mmCIF file of C-alpha atoms in Angstrom:
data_model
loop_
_atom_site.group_PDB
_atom_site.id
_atom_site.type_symbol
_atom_site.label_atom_id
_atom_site.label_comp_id
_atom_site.label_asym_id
_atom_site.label_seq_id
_atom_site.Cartn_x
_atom_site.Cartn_y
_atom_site.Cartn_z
ATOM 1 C CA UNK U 281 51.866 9.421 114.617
ATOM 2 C CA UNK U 282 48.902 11.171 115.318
ATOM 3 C CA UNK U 283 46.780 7.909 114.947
ATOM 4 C CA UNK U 284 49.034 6.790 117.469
ATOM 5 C CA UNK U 285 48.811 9.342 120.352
ATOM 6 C CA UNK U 286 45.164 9.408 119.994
ATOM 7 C CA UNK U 287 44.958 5.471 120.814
ATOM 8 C CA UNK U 288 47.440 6.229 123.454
ATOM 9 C CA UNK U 289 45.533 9.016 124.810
ATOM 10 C CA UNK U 290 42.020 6.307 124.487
ATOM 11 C CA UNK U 291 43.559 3.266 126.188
ATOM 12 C CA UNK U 292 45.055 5.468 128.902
ATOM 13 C CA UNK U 293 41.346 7.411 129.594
ATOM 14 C CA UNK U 294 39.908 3.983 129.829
ATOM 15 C CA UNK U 295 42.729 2.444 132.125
ATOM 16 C CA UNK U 296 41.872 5.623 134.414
ATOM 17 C CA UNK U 297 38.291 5.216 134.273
ATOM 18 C CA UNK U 298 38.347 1.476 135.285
ATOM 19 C CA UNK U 299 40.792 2.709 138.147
ATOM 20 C CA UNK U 300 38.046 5.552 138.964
ATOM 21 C CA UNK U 301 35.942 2.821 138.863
ATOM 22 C CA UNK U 302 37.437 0.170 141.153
ATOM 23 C CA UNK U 303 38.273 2.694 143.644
ATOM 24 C CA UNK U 304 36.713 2.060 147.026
ATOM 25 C CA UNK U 305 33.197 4.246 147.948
ATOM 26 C CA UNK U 306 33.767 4.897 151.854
ATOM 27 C CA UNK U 307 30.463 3.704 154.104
ATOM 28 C CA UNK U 308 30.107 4.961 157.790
ATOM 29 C CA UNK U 309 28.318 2.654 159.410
ATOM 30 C CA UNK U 310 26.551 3.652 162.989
ATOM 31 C CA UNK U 311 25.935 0.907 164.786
ATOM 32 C CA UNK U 312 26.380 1.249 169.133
ATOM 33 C CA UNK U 313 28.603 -2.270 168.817
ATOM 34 C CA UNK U 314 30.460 -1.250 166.258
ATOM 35 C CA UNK U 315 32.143 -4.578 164.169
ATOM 36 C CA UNK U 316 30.101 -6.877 165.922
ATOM 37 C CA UNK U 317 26.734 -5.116 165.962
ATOM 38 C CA UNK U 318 23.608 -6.400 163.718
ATOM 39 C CA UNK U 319 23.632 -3.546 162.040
ATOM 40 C CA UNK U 320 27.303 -3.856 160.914
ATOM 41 C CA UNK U 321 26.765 -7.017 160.291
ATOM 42 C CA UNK U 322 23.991 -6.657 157.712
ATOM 43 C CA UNK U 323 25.975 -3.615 156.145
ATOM 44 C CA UNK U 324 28.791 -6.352 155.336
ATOM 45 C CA UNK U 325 26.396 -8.374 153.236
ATOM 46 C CA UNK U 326 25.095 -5.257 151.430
ATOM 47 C CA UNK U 327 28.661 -4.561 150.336
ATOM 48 C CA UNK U 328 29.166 -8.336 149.231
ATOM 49 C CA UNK U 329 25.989 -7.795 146.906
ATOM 50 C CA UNK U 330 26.686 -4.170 145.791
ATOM 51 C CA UNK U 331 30.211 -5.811 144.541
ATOM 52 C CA UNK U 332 27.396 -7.182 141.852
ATOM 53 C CA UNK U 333 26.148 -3.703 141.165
ATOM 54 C CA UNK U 334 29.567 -2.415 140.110
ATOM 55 C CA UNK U 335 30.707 -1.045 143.206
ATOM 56 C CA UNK U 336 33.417 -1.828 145.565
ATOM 57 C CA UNK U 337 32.463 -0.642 149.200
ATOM 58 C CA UNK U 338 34.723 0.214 152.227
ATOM 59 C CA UNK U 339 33.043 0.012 155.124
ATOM 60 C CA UNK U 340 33.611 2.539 158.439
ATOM 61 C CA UNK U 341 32.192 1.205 162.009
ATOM 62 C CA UNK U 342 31.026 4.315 163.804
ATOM 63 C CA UNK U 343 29.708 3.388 167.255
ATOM 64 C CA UNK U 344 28.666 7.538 167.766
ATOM 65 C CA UNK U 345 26.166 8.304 165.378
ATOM 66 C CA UNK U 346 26.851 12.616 165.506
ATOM 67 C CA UNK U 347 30.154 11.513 164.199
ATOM 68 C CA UNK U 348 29.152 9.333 161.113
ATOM 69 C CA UNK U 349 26.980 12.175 160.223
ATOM 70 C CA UNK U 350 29.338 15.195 160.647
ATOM 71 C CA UNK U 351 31.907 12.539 158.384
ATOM 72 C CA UNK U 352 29.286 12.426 155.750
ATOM 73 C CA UNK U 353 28.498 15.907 156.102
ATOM 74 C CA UNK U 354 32.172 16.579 156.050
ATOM 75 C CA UNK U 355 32.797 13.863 152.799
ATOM 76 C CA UNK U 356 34.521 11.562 154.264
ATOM 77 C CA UNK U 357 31.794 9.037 153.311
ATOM 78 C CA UNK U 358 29.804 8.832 150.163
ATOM 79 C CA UNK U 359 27.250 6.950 151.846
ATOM 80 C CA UNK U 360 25.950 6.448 155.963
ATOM 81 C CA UNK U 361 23.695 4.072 157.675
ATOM 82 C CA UNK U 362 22.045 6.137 160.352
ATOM 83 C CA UNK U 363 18.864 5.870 162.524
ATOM 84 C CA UNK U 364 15.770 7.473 160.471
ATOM 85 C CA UNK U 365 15.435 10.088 163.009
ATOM 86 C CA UNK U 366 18.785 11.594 162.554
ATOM 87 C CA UNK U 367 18.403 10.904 158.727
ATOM 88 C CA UNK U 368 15.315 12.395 158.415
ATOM 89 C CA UNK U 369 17.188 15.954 157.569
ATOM 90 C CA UNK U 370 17.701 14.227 154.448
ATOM 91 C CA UNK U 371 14.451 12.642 153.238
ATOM 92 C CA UNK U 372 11.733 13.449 155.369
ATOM 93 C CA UNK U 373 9.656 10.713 153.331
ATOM 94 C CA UNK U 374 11.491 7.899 154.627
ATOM 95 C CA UNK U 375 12.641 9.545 157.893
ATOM 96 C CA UNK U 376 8.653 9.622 158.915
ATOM 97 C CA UNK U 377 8.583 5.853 158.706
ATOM 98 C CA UNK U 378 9.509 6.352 162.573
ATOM 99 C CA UNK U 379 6.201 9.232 163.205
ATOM 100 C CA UNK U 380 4.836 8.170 166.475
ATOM 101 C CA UNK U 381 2.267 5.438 166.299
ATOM 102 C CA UNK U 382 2.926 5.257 162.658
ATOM 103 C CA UNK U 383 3.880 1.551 162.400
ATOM 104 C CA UNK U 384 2.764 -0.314 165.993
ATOM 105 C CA UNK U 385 4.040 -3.531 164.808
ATOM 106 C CA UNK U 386 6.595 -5.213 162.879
ATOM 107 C CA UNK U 387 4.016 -6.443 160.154
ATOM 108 C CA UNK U 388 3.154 -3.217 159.843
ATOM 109 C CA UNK U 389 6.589 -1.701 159.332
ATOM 110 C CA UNK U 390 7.788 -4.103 157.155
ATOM 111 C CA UNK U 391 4.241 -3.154 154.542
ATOM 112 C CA UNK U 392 4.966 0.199 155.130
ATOM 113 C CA UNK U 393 9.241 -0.237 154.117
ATOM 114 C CA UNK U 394 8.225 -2.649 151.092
ATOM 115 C CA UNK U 395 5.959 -0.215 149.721
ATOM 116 C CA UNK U 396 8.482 3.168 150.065
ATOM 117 C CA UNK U 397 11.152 1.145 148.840
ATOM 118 C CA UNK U 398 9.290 0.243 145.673
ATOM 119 C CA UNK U 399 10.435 1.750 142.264
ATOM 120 C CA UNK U 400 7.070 3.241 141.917
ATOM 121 C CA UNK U 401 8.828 6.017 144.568
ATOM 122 C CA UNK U 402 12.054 6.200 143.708
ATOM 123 C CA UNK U 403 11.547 10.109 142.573
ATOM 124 C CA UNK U 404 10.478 10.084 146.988
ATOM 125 C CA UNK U 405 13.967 8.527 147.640
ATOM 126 C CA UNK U 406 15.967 11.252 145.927
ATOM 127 C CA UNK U 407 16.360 14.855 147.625
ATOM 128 C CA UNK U 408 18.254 18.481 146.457
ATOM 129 C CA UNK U 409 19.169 20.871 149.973
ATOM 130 C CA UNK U 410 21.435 23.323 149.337
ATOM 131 C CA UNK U 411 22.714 21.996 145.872
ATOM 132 C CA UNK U 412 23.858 18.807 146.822
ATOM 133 C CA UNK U 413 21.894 15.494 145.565
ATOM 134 C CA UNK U 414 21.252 12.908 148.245
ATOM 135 C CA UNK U 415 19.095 9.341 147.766
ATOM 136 C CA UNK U 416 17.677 7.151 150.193
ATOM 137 C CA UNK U 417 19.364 3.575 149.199
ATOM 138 C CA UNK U 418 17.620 1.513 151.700
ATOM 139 C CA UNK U 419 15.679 1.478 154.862
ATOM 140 C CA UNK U 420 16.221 -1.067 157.227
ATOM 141 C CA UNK U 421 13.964 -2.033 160.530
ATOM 142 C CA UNK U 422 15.115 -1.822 164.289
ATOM 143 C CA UNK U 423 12.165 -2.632 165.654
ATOM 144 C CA UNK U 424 9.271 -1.066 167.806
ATOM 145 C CA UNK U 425 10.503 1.005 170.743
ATOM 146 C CA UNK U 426 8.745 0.667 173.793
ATOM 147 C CA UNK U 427 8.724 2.792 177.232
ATOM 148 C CA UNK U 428 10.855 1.540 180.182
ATOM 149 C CA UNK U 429 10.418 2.958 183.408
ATOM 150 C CA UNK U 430 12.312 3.006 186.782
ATOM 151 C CA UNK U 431 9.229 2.542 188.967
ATOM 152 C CA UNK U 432 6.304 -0.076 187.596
ATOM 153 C CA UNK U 433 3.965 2.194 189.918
ATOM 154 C CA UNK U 434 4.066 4.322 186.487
ATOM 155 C CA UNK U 435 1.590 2.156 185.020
ATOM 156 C CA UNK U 436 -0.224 5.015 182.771
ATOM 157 C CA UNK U 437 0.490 8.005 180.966
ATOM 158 C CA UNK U 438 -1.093 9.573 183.496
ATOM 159 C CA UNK U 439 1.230 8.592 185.928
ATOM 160 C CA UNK U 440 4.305 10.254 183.561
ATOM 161 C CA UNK U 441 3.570 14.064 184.499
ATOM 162 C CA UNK U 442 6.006 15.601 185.984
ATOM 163 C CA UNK U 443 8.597 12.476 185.439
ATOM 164 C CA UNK U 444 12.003 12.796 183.797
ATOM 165 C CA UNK U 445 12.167 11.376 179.842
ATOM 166 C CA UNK U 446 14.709 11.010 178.149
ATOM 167 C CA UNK U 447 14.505 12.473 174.768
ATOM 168 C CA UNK U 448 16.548 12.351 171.460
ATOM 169 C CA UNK U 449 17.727 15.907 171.123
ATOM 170 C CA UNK U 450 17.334 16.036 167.378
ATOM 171 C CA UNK U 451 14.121 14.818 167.063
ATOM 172 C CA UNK U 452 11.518 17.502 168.065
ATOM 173 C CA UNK U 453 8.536 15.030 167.718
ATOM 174 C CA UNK U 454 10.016 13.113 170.860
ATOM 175 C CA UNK U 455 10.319 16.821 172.783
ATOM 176 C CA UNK U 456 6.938 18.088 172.015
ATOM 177 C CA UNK U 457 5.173 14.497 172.756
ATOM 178 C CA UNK U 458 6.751 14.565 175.793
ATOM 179 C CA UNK U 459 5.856 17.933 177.144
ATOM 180 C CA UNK U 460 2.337 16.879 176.228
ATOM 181 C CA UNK U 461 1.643 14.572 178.721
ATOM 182 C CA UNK U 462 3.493 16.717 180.790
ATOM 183 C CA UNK U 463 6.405 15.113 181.754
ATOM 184 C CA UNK U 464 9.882 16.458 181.505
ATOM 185 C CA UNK U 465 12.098 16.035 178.256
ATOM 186 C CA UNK U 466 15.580 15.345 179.284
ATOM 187 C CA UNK U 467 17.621 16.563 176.382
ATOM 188 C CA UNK U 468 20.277 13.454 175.363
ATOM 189 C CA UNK U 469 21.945 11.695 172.538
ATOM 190 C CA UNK U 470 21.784 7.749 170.939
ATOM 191 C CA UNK U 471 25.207 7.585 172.796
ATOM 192 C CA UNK U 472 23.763 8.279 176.623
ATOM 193 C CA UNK U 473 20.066 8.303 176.502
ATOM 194 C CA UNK U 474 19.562 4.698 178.115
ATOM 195 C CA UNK U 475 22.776 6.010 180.516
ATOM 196 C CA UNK U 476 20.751 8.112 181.993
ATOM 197 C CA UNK U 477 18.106 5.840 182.897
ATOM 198 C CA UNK U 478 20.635 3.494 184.026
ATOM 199 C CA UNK U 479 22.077 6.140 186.599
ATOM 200 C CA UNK U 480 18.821 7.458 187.476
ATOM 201 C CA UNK U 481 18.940 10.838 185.759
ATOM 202 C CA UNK U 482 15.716 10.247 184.045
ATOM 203 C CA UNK U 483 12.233 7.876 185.117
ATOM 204 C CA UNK U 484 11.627 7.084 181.615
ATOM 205 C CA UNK U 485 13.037 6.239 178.390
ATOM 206 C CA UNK U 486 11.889 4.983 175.330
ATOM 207 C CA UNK U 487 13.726 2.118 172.886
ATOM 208 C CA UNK U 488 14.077 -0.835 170.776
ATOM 209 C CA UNK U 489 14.517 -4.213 172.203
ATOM 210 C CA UNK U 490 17.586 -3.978 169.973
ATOM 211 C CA UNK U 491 19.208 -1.719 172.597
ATOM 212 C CA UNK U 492 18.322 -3.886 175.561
ATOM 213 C CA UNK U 493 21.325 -5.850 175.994
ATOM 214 C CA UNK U 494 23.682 -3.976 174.536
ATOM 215 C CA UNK U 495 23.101 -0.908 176.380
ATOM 216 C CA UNK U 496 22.603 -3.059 179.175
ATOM 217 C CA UNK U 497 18.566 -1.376 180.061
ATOM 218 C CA UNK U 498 18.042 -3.939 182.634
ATOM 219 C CA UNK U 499 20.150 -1.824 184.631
ATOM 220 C CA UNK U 500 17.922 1.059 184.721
ATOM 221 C CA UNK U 501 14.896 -1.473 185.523
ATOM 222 C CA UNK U 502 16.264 -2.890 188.130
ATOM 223 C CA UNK U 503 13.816 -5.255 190.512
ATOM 224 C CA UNK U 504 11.341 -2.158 190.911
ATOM 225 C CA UNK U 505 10.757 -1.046 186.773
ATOM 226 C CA UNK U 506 8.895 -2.927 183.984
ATOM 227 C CA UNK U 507 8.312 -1.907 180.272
ATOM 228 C CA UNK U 508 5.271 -0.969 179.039
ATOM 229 C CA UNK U 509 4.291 -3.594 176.171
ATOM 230 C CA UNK U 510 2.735 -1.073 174.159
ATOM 231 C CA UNK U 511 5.079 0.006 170.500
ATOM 232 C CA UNK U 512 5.157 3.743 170.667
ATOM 233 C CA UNK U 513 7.097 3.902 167.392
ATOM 234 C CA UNK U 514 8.903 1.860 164.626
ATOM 235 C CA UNK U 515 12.880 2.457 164.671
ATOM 236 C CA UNK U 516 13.905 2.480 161.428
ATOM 237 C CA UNK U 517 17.395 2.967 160.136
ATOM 238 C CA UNK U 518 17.925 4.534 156.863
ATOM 239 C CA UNK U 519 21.097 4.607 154.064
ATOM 240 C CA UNK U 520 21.649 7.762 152.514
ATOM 241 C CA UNK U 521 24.002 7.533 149.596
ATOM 242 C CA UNK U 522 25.722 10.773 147.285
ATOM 243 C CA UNK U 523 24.263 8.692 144.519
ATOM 244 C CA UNK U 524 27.234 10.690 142.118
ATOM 245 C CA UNK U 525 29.597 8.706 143.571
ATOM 246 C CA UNK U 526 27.805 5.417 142.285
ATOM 247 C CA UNK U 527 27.268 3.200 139.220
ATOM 248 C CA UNK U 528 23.760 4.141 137.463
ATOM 249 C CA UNK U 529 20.940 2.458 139.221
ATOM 250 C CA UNK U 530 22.753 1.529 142.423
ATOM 251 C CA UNK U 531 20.257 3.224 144.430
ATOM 252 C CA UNK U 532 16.496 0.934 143.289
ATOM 253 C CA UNK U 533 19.228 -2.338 142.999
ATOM 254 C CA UNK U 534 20.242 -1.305 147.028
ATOM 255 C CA UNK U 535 16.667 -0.617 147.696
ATOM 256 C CA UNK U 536 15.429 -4.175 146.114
ATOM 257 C CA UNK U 537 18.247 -5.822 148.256
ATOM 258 C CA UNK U 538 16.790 -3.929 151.503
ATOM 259 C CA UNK U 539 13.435 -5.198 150.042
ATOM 260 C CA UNK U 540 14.340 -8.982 150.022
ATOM 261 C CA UNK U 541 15.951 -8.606 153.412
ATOM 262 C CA UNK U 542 13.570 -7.493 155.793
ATOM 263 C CA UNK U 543 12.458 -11.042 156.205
ATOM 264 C CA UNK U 544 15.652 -11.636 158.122
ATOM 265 C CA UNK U 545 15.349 -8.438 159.907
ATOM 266 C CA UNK U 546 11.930 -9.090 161.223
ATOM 267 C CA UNK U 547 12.933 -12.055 162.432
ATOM 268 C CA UNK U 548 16.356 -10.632 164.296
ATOM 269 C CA UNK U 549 13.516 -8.336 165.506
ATOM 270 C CA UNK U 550 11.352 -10.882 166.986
ATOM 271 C CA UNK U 551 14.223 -12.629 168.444
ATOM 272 C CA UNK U 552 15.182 -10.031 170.563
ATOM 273 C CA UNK U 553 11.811 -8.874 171.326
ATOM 274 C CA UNK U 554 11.373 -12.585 172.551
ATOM 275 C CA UNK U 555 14.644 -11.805 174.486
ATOM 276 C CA UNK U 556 12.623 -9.308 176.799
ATOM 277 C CA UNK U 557 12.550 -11.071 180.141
ATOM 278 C CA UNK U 558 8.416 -11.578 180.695
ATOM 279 C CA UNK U 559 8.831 -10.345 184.241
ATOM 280 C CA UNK U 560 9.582 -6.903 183.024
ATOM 281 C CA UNK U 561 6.602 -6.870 180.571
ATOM 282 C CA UNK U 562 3.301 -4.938 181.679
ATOM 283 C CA UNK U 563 0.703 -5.284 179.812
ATOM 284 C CA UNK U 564 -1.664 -2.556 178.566
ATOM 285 C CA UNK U 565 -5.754 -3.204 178.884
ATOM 286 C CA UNK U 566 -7.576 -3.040 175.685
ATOM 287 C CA UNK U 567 -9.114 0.117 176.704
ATOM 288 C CA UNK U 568 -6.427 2.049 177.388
ATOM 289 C CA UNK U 569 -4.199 0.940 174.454
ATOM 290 C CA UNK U 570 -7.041 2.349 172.175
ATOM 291 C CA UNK U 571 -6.650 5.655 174.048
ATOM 292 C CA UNK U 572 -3.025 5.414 174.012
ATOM 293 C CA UNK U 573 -3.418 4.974 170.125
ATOM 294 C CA UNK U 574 -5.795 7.963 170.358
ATOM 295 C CA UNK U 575 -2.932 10.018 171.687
ATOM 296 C CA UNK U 576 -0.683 9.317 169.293
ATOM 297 C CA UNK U 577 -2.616 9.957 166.553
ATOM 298 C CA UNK U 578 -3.463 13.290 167.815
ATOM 299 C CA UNK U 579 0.360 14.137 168.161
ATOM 300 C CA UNK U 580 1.305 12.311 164.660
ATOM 301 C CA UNK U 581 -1.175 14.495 162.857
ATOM 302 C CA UNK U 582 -0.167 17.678 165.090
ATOM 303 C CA UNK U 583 3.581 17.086 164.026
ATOM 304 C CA UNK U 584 2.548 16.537 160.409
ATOM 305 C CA UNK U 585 1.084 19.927 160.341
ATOM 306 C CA UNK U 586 3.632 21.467 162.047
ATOM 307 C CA UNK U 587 6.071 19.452 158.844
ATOM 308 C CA UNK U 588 8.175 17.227 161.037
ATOM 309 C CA UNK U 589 6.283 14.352 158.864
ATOM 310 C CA UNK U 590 5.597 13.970 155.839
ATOM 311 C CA UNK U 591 1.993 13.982 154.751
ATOM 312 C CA UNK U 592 2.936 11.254 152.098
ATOM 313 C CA UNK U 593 4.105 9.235 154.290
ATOM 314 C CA UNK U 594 1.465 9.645 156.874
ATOM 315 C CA UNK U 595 -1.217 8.422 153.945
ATOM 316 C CA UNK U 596 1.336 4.878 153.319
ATOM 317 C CA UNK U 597 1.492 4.291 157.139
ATOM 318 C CA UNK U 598 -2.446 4.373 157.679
ATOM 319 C CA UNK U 599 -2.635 1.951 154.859
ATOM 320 C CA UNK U 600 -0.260 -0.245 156.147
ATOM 321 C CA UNK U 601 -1.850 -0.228 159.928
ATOM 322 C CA UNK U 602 -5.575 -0.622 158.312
ATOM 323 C CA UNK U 603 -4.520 -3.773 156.179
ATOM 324 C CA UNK U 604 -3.311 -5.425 159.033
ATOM 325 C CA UNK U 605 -5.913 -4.029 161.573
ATOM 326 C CA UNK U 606 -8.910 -3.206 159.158
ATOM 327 C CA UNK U 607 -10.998 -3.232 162.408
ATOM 328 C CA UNK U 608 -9.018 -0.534 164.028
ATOM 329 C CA UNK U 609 -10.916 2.612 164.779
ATOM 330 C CA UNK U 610 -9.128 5.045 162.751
ATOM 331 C CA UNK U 611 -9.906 3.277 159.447
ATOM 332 C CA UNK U 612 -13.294 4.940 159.293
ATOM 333 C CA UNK U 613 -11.499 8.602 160.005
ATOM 334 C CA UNK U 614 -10.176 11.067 157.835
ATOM 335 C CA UNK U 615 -7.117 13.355 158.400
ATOM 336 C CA UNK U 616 -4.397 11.180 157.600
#
């Protein structure tokens, strides 16, 4: 009888853990087009694959990115796909992939996600705040955001002081870059930044081709404004997992799968970067992009001190830039 009960008591904690384990993991998912936004979309083929890893994922479209944050925060996800910035309170390793000036091209970026991604840092990808265990299970690019502006006659940095820019509230790099070339951060969110440059709250605003159409930036530009073709920063989005809640090893397997995708994202990338109208374009001379990369270094190693970046990260993203520039100026210099 006994013998009996105890293979009872055996098939039924099996039958419960293969429930346990077929039970749906709940991904929010920001994207600004919800459904039928790219970043959606790619999140639907990472759940197709992580079927393969012994997971079965539920995916939640958030089109406000506070809100799939507070839900993850809250646990109503086990896992979020959030811009870098915003995600950066979680790993600041992989949330410095977006430090100003750190990756000025999409060659770049992609060296510089292949190589945190790696298994060689997968201690990097894990994190501990305030007793709870988060992991960084992918990174995915958005592309290089650029400066729009209301009035082409702001043709310089120089130009900017004293001009309204809009500014992602979270991210103090953005503020204090801002202030120092004297121009006037407008506090805002993902959800209305590019709003207000539409409606003529602010002069200036920075973002990803990715944003263009959807938030509809030609608006804001108007017959008068032009963007400045000049990357002030790689957009990166990152996925932050509870890795608890999944199989052993999901976390390098999603990372690998991020890995063999960027192809496709780079060329999304370049597609909508291509996308730009040329009218709008205004191109930077030689000279003052090398001063313009001057400033940004400044302020990237002034923010790294200040530990908004990480210092690791800082050291990946000026090997990444010299391999694909080795004749840039900075490769001689130290400090990064």
């Amino acid at each position: 009888m006994k013998k009996t009960l105890l293979s009872l008591a055996t098939f039924a904690a099996i039958g419960f853990a293969g429930s346990a384990q077929a039970a749906a993991v709940d991904i929010c998912v920001f994207d600004l087009l919800g459904k039928s936004g790219e970043s959606y979309q790619m999140a639907q083929e990472w759940a197709l694959a992580a079927k393969g890893w012994g997971a079965e994922i539920n995916l939640i479209p958030r089109q406000d990115e506070a809100v799939a944050d507070n839900d993850f925060k809250a646990g109503k996800c086990d896992g979020v796909f959030m811009t870098a910035m915003r995600a950066r309170q979680y790993n600041k390793f992989a949330g410095s992939i977006d430090a100003l000036g750190g990756a000025p091209s999409n060659a770049i970026a992609q060296r510089a996600i292949t190589f945190a991604l790696d298994k060689r840092n997968a201690a990097k990808m894990v994190s501990n705040l305030g007793g709870k265990k988060y992991e960084v299970a992918g990174i995915a690019p958005l592309g290089s955001a650029f400066i729009f502006v209301r009035d082409k006659k702001i043709d310089s940095i120089e130009k900017a002081a004293g001009k309204k820019f809009a500014v992602l509230g979270y991210d103090d790099a953005q503020k204090i870059m801002v202030q120092r070339v004297g121009a006037q951060a407008v506090i805002s969110d993902v959800s209305n930044f590019v709003a207000k440059f539409n409606n003529g709250q602010v002069d200036m605003v920075g973002a990803p081709a990715y944003a263009y159409k959807p938030l509809e930036i030609y608006k804001g530009l108007g017959t008068n404004g032009a963007m400045f073709n000049f990357p002030v920063l790689q957009v990166t989005a990152d996925f932050i997992i509870r890795p608890d809640q999944f199989p052993a090893g999901f976390g390098q397997k999603s990372r690998d799968w991020f890995v063999k995708h960027l192809p496709k994202s780079i060329a999304m990338i370049n597609r909508l970067e291509g996308g730009i109208p040329a009218k709008y374009k205004m191109n930077l001379s030689a000279e003052n992009k090398t001063k313009y990369q001057k400033l940004l270094r400044e302020g990237r190693m002034d923010m790294t001190k200040r530990g908004i970046y990480d210092a690791s990260m800082m050291s990946v993203l000026k090997k990444a830039r010299c391999s694909v520039d080795k004749a840039n100026f900075e490769c001689s210099l130290g400090g990064e």
